[in-house]
Amino acid sequence: MTVTKMSWRPTYRGSKFRNVYGKAGSREQCFDGIPITKNVHDNHFCAVNAKFLAIVTESAGGGSFLVIPVTKSGRIDPHHPKVCGHQGNVLDIKWNPFMDDVIASCSEDCSVRIWQIPEGGLRRHMKEAVLELYGHSRRVGLIEWHPTCSGILFSAAYDYRIIIWNLEMGEAVRMIDCHPDVVLCMSFNMDGSLLATSCKDKKLRVIEARSGRVLQEANCKKHKVNKVVFLGNTKRLLTTGVSQWNTRHIALWDQEDLSLPIMEEEIDGLSGLLFPFYDADTHMLYLAGKGDGNIRYYEVIPEKPHLQYLMEFRSPDPQKGLGVMPKRGLDVGACEVFRFYKLVIQRSLVEPISMIVPRRSETYQEDIYPLTPGTQPAVTAQEWLSGINRDPVLMSLKEGYQRRTPLVFKAPVKERKSVMVKGIDLLENVPPRTENELLRMFFRQQDELRRLREEITQKDIRIRQLELQLNNLRNSPNNVI
């Protein structure tokens, strides 16, 4: 396979998206006064849907995140209620793609939790999750909802394992343990049958999502792969990372042959992570750098050069993370095709950035708004686990977003079951959830070891005394044993 080096000089071609531009929200449209987390984990710490915006916040004594209605922008009350049930720092949050009031979170306390937000938002601190999931032995760094099933959630942790959770039953149903190191990123294809992962061992993998069987594997020796994303139904993957010359790097792959990349390109010499975002409706790819304020965007095309550079949105404010609004929450009247929610930690600000296709007509533009994945799941959890794959159920944005039959999350009544990892029942031996709890457990174990050593020493002394007494009896002429 020949590798195409993409020219940085833009080549012009006919495209309806060549004039797309980014528009930052006004001060009134921003969310101000938010204590954004200072955690250095390589996640977005932000999730958004058509109803709510969630942001992981800086807090002491456990992890928390804010949930704010997207319509209530402006200055946020410093005493605004939070979701604060985790005992460790929250590392990732994701909204259920089919239920706008259900959000999943994972934390350093080794747990995954499912929360149901009341209609209208929080009125008091929420500490009780509708579902708590324990199965990992170390902190959980990533979670991903299945794209066509509302009851399936994937989680990846620092124990090098990916667990598949059936939320309809409230239990772990599969464990994928093909990674020898920490999983850095997970991405599903359109129907959720394949899972792409990047790992700290510098390998890119395409995995059968149900069984965990590795279908393709690429050894990226020349560059480190950090993030990976499926490019819709094109059967291609895009990875971002760092080259051997310490420059930011992207590569395009065929999902059925990872022996060599189709195309690769060095972007720039900045050190921040590159977050990739793909819009399957417009075939546009966005690259946003962590720690800088730039968002580059391209059009993905089937022929060479495969990625057509369009434009770059520039901002002086560096971004810590970015949330992405689902298509049903966009302003179709303004020809908005993508919307970011940018975390600006220096200003304690969340700023919306709209990507707009300039059109003179105010009528609905069907050519830039094809049918898009909607809010109805295509399969149940049991159907998917039994081997059924279905494409997402599509909806039109022409009449606006209206859910026909609202879905309701029902927390299962759980019977106690064991979750075995290396012969240890993790529900019987729940790992420490915070650093202080870890230290207390460590000192308790040290005291127990010290007590056992003293007990063994005393028993050794007693054994030697008994051996001497036995020898004395044997050597005594008056005693016959």
Coordinates of C-alpha atoms in Angstrom, one line a residue:
M1 CA 0.0 0.0 0.0
T2 CA 1.3 3.4 -0.9
V3 CA 1.3 6.1 1.7
T4 CA 0.1 9.6 0.6
K5 CA 1.8 12.6 2.1
M6 CA -0.8 15.4 2.3
S7 CA 0.3 18.7 0.9
W8 CA -0.2 21.6 3.4
R9 CA -0.9 24.0 0.5
P10 CA -4.7 24.0 0.0
T11 CA -5.9 22.7 -3.4
Y12 CA -9.3 24.2 -4.3
R13 CA -12.2 22.1 -5.5
G14 CA -15.9 22.5 -5.6
S15 CA -17.4 22.0 -2.2
K16 CA -20.5 23.4 -0.5
F17 CA -18.5 23.6 2.7
R18 CA -15.5 25.6 1.5
N19 CA -16.8 28.8 3.1
V20 CA -17.7 27.4 6.5
Y21 CA -16.7 29.8 9.2
G22 CA -16.6 29.6 13.0
K23 CA -18.5 32.1 15.1
A24 CA -17.9 32.4 18.9
G25 CA -20.8 33.1 21.1
S26 CA -21.4 36.5 22.7
R27 CA -20.7 37.1 26.3
E28 CA -24.4 36.6 27.1
Q29 CA -24.4 33.2 25.3
C30 CA -21.4 32.0 27.4
F31 CA -21.5 30.2 30.8
D32 CA -19.4 32.3 33.2
G33 CA -18.0 31.7 36.7
I34 CA -17.5 27.9 36.4
P35 CA -14.7 26.4 38.5
I36 CA -13.5 24.1 35.7
T37 CA -11.4 21.1 36.9
K38 CA -7.6 21.4 36.8
N39 CA -7.2 17.6 36.2
V40 CA -4.6 16.9 33.5
H41 CA -6.3 13.7 32.2
D42 CA -6.7 13.8 28.4
N43 CA -10.5 14.0 28.3
H44 CA -12.9 16.8 27.4
F45 CA -14.5 17.2 30.9
C46 CA -17.6 18.5 29.1
A47 CA -20.7 16.9 27.7
V48 CA -23.7 18.6 26.1
N49 CA -27.1 17.6 24.6
A50 CA -30.2 19.4 23.5
K51 CA -31.3 20.1 27.1
F52 CA -28.2 20.2 29.4
L53 CA -24.6 21.2 29.6
A54 CA -22.4 19.2 32.0
I55 CA -18.9 20.3 33.1
V56 CA -16.5 18.6 35.5
T57 CA -15.6 21.0 38.3
E58 CA -12.7 21.5 40.7
S59 CA -13.7 20.3 44.1
A60 CA -12.2 19.0 47.4
G61 CA -13.1 15.8 49.1
G62 CA -14.4 13.9 46.0
G63 CA -15.4 14.5 42.4
S64 CA -18.3 16.6 41.1
F65 CA -19.7 18.1 38.0
L66 CA -22.2 20.8 37.1
V67 CA -25.4 20.2 35.1
I68 CA -26.9 23.4 33.6
P69 CA -29.8 23.8 31.2
V70 CA -28.4 25.0 27.8
T71 CA -30.8 27.8 27.7
K72 CA -29.6 29.3 31.0
S73 CA -26.4 30.9 29.9
G74 CA -24.7 33.9 31.6
R75 CA -23.1 34.1 35.1
I76 CA -23.5 30.8 37.0
D77 CA -24.3 31.0 40.8
P78 CA -21.2 29.7 42.7
H79 CA -23.6 27.7 44.9
H80 CA -25.3 26.1 41.9
P81 CA -26.2 22.5 42.8
K82 CA -23.8 19.8 41.6
V83 CA -23.7 16.1 41.0
C84 CA -21.2 15.1 43.8
G85 CA -21.6 11.4 44.6
H86 CA -18.1 10.2 43.6
Q87 CA -15.4 9.7 46.2
G88 CA -12.6 10.5 43.7
N89 CA -12.0 12.9 40.9
V90 CA -14.4 12.6 38.0
L91 CA -12.4 11.7 34.8
D92 CA -15.1 11.4 32.1
I93 CA -18.8 12.2 31.6
K94 CA -21.1 11.3 28.7
W95 CA -24.8 11.9 28.0
N96 CA -26.9 8.9 26.9
P97 CA -27.5 9.6 23.1
F98 CA -31.2 8.5 23.5
M99 CA -32.2 10.0 26.8
D100 CA -31.4 13.7 27.4
D101 CA -31.7 13.4 31.2
V102 CA -29.4 10.4 31.7
I103 CA -25.6 10.9 32.1
A104 CA -22.8 8.4 32.9
S105 CA -19.7 9.3 34.8
C106 CA -16.5 7.5 35.8
S107 CA -13.9 8.4 38.5
E108 CA -10.7 7.7 40.3
D109 CA -12.8 5.8 42.9
C110 CA -12.9 2.8 40.4
S111 CA -16.7 3.2 39.8
V112 CA -19.0 4.0 36.9
R113 CA -22.3 5.7 37.8
I114 CA -25.5 6.5 36.0
W115 CA -27.4 9.6 37.0
Q116 CA -30.9 10.8 36.1
I117 CA -31.2 14.6 36.0
P118 CA -34.7 16.0 37.0
E119 CA -36.7 18.0 34.5
G120 CA -35.5 21.6 34.5
G121 CA -32.1 20.8 36.1
L122 CA -30.8 20.3 39.6
R123 CA -32.5 22.0 42.5
R124 CA -30.2 20.5 45.1
H125 CA -26.9 18.6 45.2
M126 CA -27.3 15.1 43.8
K127 CA -25.4 12.4 45.7
E128 CA -27.3 9.2 44.9
A129 CA -26.9 7.7 41.5
V130 CA -29.6 5.5 40.0
L131 CA -26.9 2.9 39.3
E132 CA -23.4 2.3 40.6
L133 CA -21.2 -0.1 38.7
Y134 CA -18.1 -1.7 40.2
G135 CA -15.9 -4.1 38.2
H136 CA -12.6 -2.3 37.7
S137 CA -9.7 -2.6 40.1
R138 CA -8.1 0.7 39.2
R139 CA -9.4 4.2 38.3
V140 CA -11.8 4.4 35.4
G141 CA -10.6 6.9 32.7
L142 CA -13.0 6.4 29.7
I143 CA -16.7 5.7 29.1
E144 CA -18.5 5.4 25.8
W145 CA -22.2 4.8 25.1
H146 CA -23.1 2.3 22.4
P147 CA -24.3 4.3 19.3
T148 CA -27.5 2.3 18.6
C149 CA -28.4 0.8 21.9
S150 CA -29.4 2.8 25.0
G151 CA -28.7 0.0 27.5
I152 CA -25.0 -0.7 26.7
L153 CA -22.1 1.2 28.1
F154 CA -18.3 0.6 27.7
S155 CA -15.7 1.6 30.3
A156 CA -11.9 1.5 30.2
A157 CA -9.7 1.7 33.2
Y158 CA -6.1 1.7 34.3
D159 CA -6.3 -2.0 35.0
Y160 CA -5.9 -2.3 31.2
R161 CA -9.4 -3.7 30.8
I162 CA -12.6 -2.7 29.0
I163 CA -15.9 -3.8 30.6
I164 CA -19.2 -4.0 28.7
W165 CA -22.1 -3.1 31.0
N166 CA -25.7 -4.1 30.4
L167 CA -27.6 -1.2 32.1
E168 CA -30.9 -3.0 31.7
M169 CA -29.6 -5.6 34.1
G170 CA -27.2 -3.4 36.0
E171 CA -24.2 -5.8 35.5
A172 CA -21.0 -6.4 33.6
V173 CA -21.6 -8.9 30.7
R174 CA -18.2 -8.9 29.0
M175 CA -14.6 -8.0 29.7
I176 CA -12.1 -7.2 26.9
D177 CA -8.5 -7.8 28.1
C178 CA -6.5 -7.7 24.9
H179 CA -4.6 -4.5 25.9
P180 CA -1.2 -4.8 27.7
D181 CA -1.3 -1.2 28.8
V182 CA -3.7 1.7 29.4
V183 CA -6.4 2.3 26.8
L184 CA -6.2 6.0 25.6
C185 CA -9.2 6.3 23.4
M186 CA -12.3 4.3 22.2
S187 CA -14.5 4.9 19.2
F188 CA -17.4 2.9 17.7
N189 CA -18.4 2.5 14.0
M190 CA -21.9 3.6 13.0
D191 CA -23.7 0.4 14.0
G192 CA -21.6 -0.3 17.1
S193 CA -20.3 -3.7 15.8
L194 CA -16.6 -2.5 15.8
L195 CA -14.6 -0.8 18.4
A196 CA -11.3 1.0 17.6
T197 CA -8.9 1.6 20.5
S198 CA -5.6 3.4 20.9
C199 CA -3.3 2.1 23.7
K200 CA -0.2 3.3 25.5
D201 CA 1.7 0.4 23.9
K202 CA 1.7 2.5 20.6
K203 CA -0.8 0.1 18.9
L204 CA -4.0 0.8 17.1
R205 CA -6.6 -2.0 17.3
V206 CA -9.9 -2.7 15.6
I207 CA -11.9 -5.0 17.9
E208 CA -15.1 -7.0 17.5
A209 CA -17.2 -5.1 20.1
R210 CA -19.1 -8.0 21.5
S211 CA -16.4 -10.7 21.8
G212 CA -13.3 -8.5 22.2
R213 CA -11.6 -10.4 19.4
V214 CA -8.9 -8.3 17.7
L215 CA -9.6 -8.1 14.0
Q216 CA -6.8 -5.7 12.9
E217 CA -3.8 -4.3 14.7
A218 CA -1.2 -1.6 13.7
N219 CA 2.1 -1.2 15.4
C220 CA 2.7 2.6 15.3
K221 CA 6.5 2.6 15.9
K222 CA 7.2 5.9 14.2
H223 CA 4.6 7.9 16.1
K224 CA 2.5 7.7 19.2
V225 CA -1.3 7.4 18.7
N226 CA -3.4 9.2 21.2
K227 CA -6.9 9.6 19.8
V228 CA -8.8 7.6 17.2
V229 CA -12.2 8.1 15.5
F230 CA -14.2 6.1 13.0
L231 CA -15.1 8.2 9.9
G232 CA -18.7 7.2 9.6
N233 CA -19.5 4.5 7.0
T234 CA -16.4 5.2 5.0
K235 CA -14.6 2.2 6.5
R236 CA -11.8 4.5 7.5
L237 CA -10.2 5.6 10.8
L238 CA -8.3 8.7 11.7
T239 CA -5.7 8.9 14.4
T240 CA -4.0 11.8 16.0
G241 CA -0.8 11.7 18.0
V242 CA 2.9 12.7 18.1
S243 CA 5.6 11.9 15.6
Q244 CA 9.1 10.8 16.3
W245 CA 10.2 14.4 15.8
N246 CA 7.8 15.6 18.5
T247 CA 5.3 17.2 16.1
R248 CA 1.6 16.7 16.1
H249 CA 0.6 14.1 13.6
I250 CA -2.5 12.7 11.9
A251 CA -3.0 9.5 9.9
L252 CA -5.8 8.0 7.9
W253 CA -6.3 4.2 7.9
D254 CA -8.3 1.5 6.2
Q255 CA -10.2 -0.3 9.0
E256 CA -9.8 -3.6 7.1
D257 CA -6.0 -3.2 6.6
L258 CA -4.0 -1.5 9.2
S259 CA -0.6 -2.5 7.8
L260 CA 0.1 1.0 6.5
P261 CA -1.8 4.3 6.8
I262 CA -3.5 5.6 3.7
M263 CA -2.3 9.1 4.4
E264 CA -0.3 10.8 7.1
E265 CA 0.6 14.4 7.8
E266 CA 2.5 16.4 10.4
I267 CA 0.4 19.3 11.6
D268 CA 2.6 21.6 13.7
G269 CA 5.2 21.7 16.4
L270 CA 2.8 22.4 19.3
S271 CA 2.8 20.1 22.3
G272 CA -0.9 19.9 23.1
L273 CA -3.1 16.8 22.3
L274 CA -5.2 16.9 19.1
F275 CA -8.8 16.1 19.6
P276 CA -10.5 14.8 16.4
F277 CA -14.3 15.3 15.7
Y278 CA -16.1 13.8 12.7
D279 CA -19.5 14.9 11.3
A280 CA -20.8 12.0 9.3
D281 CA -23.6 14.1 7.8
T282 CA -21.3 16.7 6.2
H283 CA -18.2 14.5 6.0
M284 CA -16.3 17.2 7.8
L285 CA -13.4 16.6 10.2
Y286 CA -12.4 19.0 12.9
L287 CA -9.1 19.0 14.7
A288 CA -8.9 21.0 18.0
G289 CA -5.7 21.3 19.9
K290 CA -5.6 21.1 23.7
G291 CA -3.9 24.1 25.1
D292 CA -4.3 26.3 22.0
G293 CA -7.3 28.1 20.6
N294 CA -7.3 26.8 17.0
I295 CA -9.8 24.5 15.3
R296 CA -8.8 23.2 11.9
Y297 CA -11.5 21.7 9.7
Y298 CA -11.3 19.5 6.6
E299 CA -13.7 17.7 4.2
V300 CA -13.2 14.0 4.0
I301 CA -13.3 12.9 0.3
P302 CA -12.9 9.4 -1.3
E303 CA -10.1 10.3 -3.7
K304 CA -6.7 11.8 -3.1
P305 CA -5.6 13.7 -1.0
H306 CA -8.5 12.2 1.1
L307 CA -8.5 15.2 3.4
Q308 CA -9.4 18.6 1.8
Y309 CA -8.3 21.4 4.0
L310 CA -11.0 24.1 4.4
M311 CA -10.2 26.7 7.0
E312 CA -9.1 27.3 10.5
F313 CA -10.9 29.0 13.4
R314 CA -8.5 30.9 15.6
S315 CA -8.9 32.2 19.1
P316 CA -6.5 33.7 21.6
D317 CA -8.0 31.7 24.5
P318 CA -6.6 28.1 24.9
Q319 CA -9.1 25.3 25.2
K320 CA -8.9 22.6 27.9
G321 CA -11.7 20.5 26.4
L322 CA -14.6 20.7 24.0
G323 CA -18.2 19.4 24.2
V324 CA -20.2 18.8 21.0
M325 CA -23.9 19.5 20.6
P326 CA -25.9 16.7 18.9
K327 CA -27.4 17.6 15.5
R328 CA -30.9 17.8 17.0
G329 CA -29.8 20.8 19.1
L330 CA -28.4 22.9 16.3
D331 CA -29.9 26.1 14.9
V332 CA -30.9 25.0 11.3
G333 CA -32.3 28.4 10.6
A334 CA -28.8 29.9 10.9
C335 CA -27.3 27.0 8.8
E336 CA -25.3 25.8 11.8
V337 CA -23.7 22.5 11.0
F338 CA -21.6 21.9 14.2
R339 CA -21.3 23.5 17.6
F340 CA -18.6 23.2 20.1
Y341 CA -18.7 24.2 23.8
K342 CA -15.2 25.3 24.7
L343 CA -13.7 25.1 28.2
V344 CA -11.6 28.2 28.9
I345 CA -10.0 27.5 32.3
Q346 CA -8.2 30.8 32.6
R347 CA -11.5 32.7 32.5
S348 CA -13.7 30.1 34.2
L349 CA -15.8 30.2 31.0
V350 CA -17.6 27.8 28.7
E351 CA -17.9 29.4 25.2
P352 CA -20.1 28.1 22.4
I353 CA -18.5 28.1 18.9
S354 CA -20.9 27.6 16.0
M355 CA -19.7 26.4 12.6
I356 CA -21.9 28.0 10.0
V357 CA -22.4 27.5 6.2
P358 CA -23.2 30.9 4.7
R359 CA -26.4 30.9 2.8
R360 CA -28.6 33.8 1.7
S361 CA -31.9 31.9 1.8
E362 CA -33.6 31.5 5.1
T363 CA -35.4 28.3 4.0
Y364 CA -34.4 24.8 5.3
Q365 CA -31.3 23.7 3.5
E366 CA -31.8 20.0 2.8
D367 CA -28.4 19.6 1.1
I368 CA -26.5 20.3 4.4
Y369 CA -29.0 18.6 6.7
P370 CA -29.5 15.0 5.5
L371 CA -31.3 12.5 7.7
T372 CA -29.3 12.1 10.9
P373 CA -29.2 9.6 13.8
G374 CA -32.1 10.4 16.1
T375 CA -33.3 9.6 19.6
Q376 CA -34.7 6.1 19.1
P377 CA -32.4 3.2 19.8
A378 CA -32.2 0.6 17.0
V379 CA -31.8 -2.4 19.3
T380 CA -32.2 -3.4 22.9
A381 CA -29.3 -4.5 25.0
Q382 CA -30.4 -8.1 24.9
E383 CA -30.7 -8.0 21.1
W384 CA -27.3 -6.5 20.6
L385 CA -25.7 -9.0 23.0
S386 CA -27.4 -11.8 21.1
G387 CA -25.6 -10.7 17.8
I388 CA -28.0 -8.3 16.1
N389 CA -26.6 -5.2 14.4
R390 CA -28.7 -2.4 13.1
D391 CA -27.8 1.0 11.7
P392 CA -29.0 4.0 13.7
V393 CA -32.7 5.1 13.4
L394 CA -32.6 8.3 11.3
M395 CA -34.6 11.5 11.8
S396 CA -35.1 14.7 9.8
L397 CA -34.3 18.1 11.3
K398 CA -36.7 19.9 9.0
E399 CA -39.6 20.1 11.5
G400 CA -37.3 20.6 14.5
Y401 CA -36.5 18.1 17.3
Q402 CA -39.6 16.4 18.7
R403 CA -39.4 13.1 20.5
R404 CA -42.4 11.0 19.7
T405 CA -42.2 8.6 22.6
P406 CA -39.9 9.7 25.5
L407 CA -37.7 7.0 26.8
V408 CA -37.5 6.5 30.6
F409 CA -34.5 5.0 32.3
K410 CA -35.4 2.2 34.7
A411 CA -32.8 1.3 37.2
P412 CA -32.7 -2.5 37.6
V413 CA -33.3 -4.3 40.9
K414 CA -29.9 -5.9 41.3
E415 CA -29.2 -9.3 42.9
R416 CA -25.7 -9.6 44.3
K417 CA -23.4 -11.2 41.8
S418 CA -19.7 -11.6 41.8
V419 CA -17.4 -9.8 39.4
M420 CA -14.2 -11.9 39.2
V421 CA -10.9 -10.4 38.1
K422 CA -7.8 -12.6 38.5
G423 CA -9.7 -14.8 40.9
I424 CA -10.7 -11.8 43.2
D425 CA -14.3 -10.8 43.7
L426 CA -14.3 -7.1 43.2
L427 CA -17.7 -6.6 44.8
E428 CA -16.5 -8.5 47.9
N429 CA -13.2 -6.6 47.9
V430 CA -14.1 -3.1 46.8
P431 CA -10.9 -1.2 46.0
P432 CA -10.1 2.1 47.9
R433 CA -12.0 5.0 46.3
T434 CA -9.9 7.9 47.4
E435 CA -6.2 8.6 48.2
N436 CA -6.9 8.9 51.9
E437 CA -8.8 5.6 51.9
L438 CA -5.9 4.0 50.1
L439 CA -3.5 5.3 52.7
R440 CA -5.7 4.1 55.6
M441 CA -5.9 0.7 53.9
F442 CA -2.1 0.7 53.4
F443 CA -1.4 1.5 57.1
R444 CA -3.9 -1.2 58.2
Q445 CA -2.1 -3.7 56.1
Q446 CA 1.3 -2.6 57.5
D447 CA 0.0 -3.1 61.0
E448 CA -1.4 -6.5 60.1
L449 CA 1.9 -7.5 58.5
R450 CA 3.8 -6.3 61.6
R451 CA 1.4 -8.3 63.9
L452 CA 1.9 -11.4 61.8
R453 CA 5.7 -11.1 61.8
E454 CA 5.7 -10.8 65.6
E455 CA 3.4 -13.8 65.9
I456 CA 5.7 -15.9 63.6
T457 CA 8.7 -14.8 65.6
Q458 CA 7.1 -15.9 68.9
K459 CA 6.1 -19.2 67.4
D460 CA 9.7 -19.7 66.1
I461 CA 11.0 -19.1 69.6
R462 CA 8.5 -21.5 71.1
I463 CA 9.4 -24.2 68.5
R464 CA 13.1 -23.8 69.3
Q465 CA 12.3 -24.1 73.1
L466 CA 10.3 -27.3 72.5
E467 CA 13.1 -28.7 70.3
L468 CA 15.6 -28.1 73.1
Q469 CA 13.3 -29.8 75.7
L470 CA 12.9 -32.7 73.3
N471 CA 16.7 -33.1 73.0
N472 CA 17.1 -32.9 76.7
L473 CA 14.6 -35.7 77.2
R474 CA 16.3 -37.8 74.6
N475 CA 19.8 -37.3 76.2
S476 CA 18.6 -37.9 79.8
P477 CA 19.6 -41.4 81.2
N478 CA 16.6 -41.4 83.5
N479 CA 14.0 -40.8 80.7
V480 CA 13.3 -43.2 77.9
I481 CA 11.1 -41.9 75.1

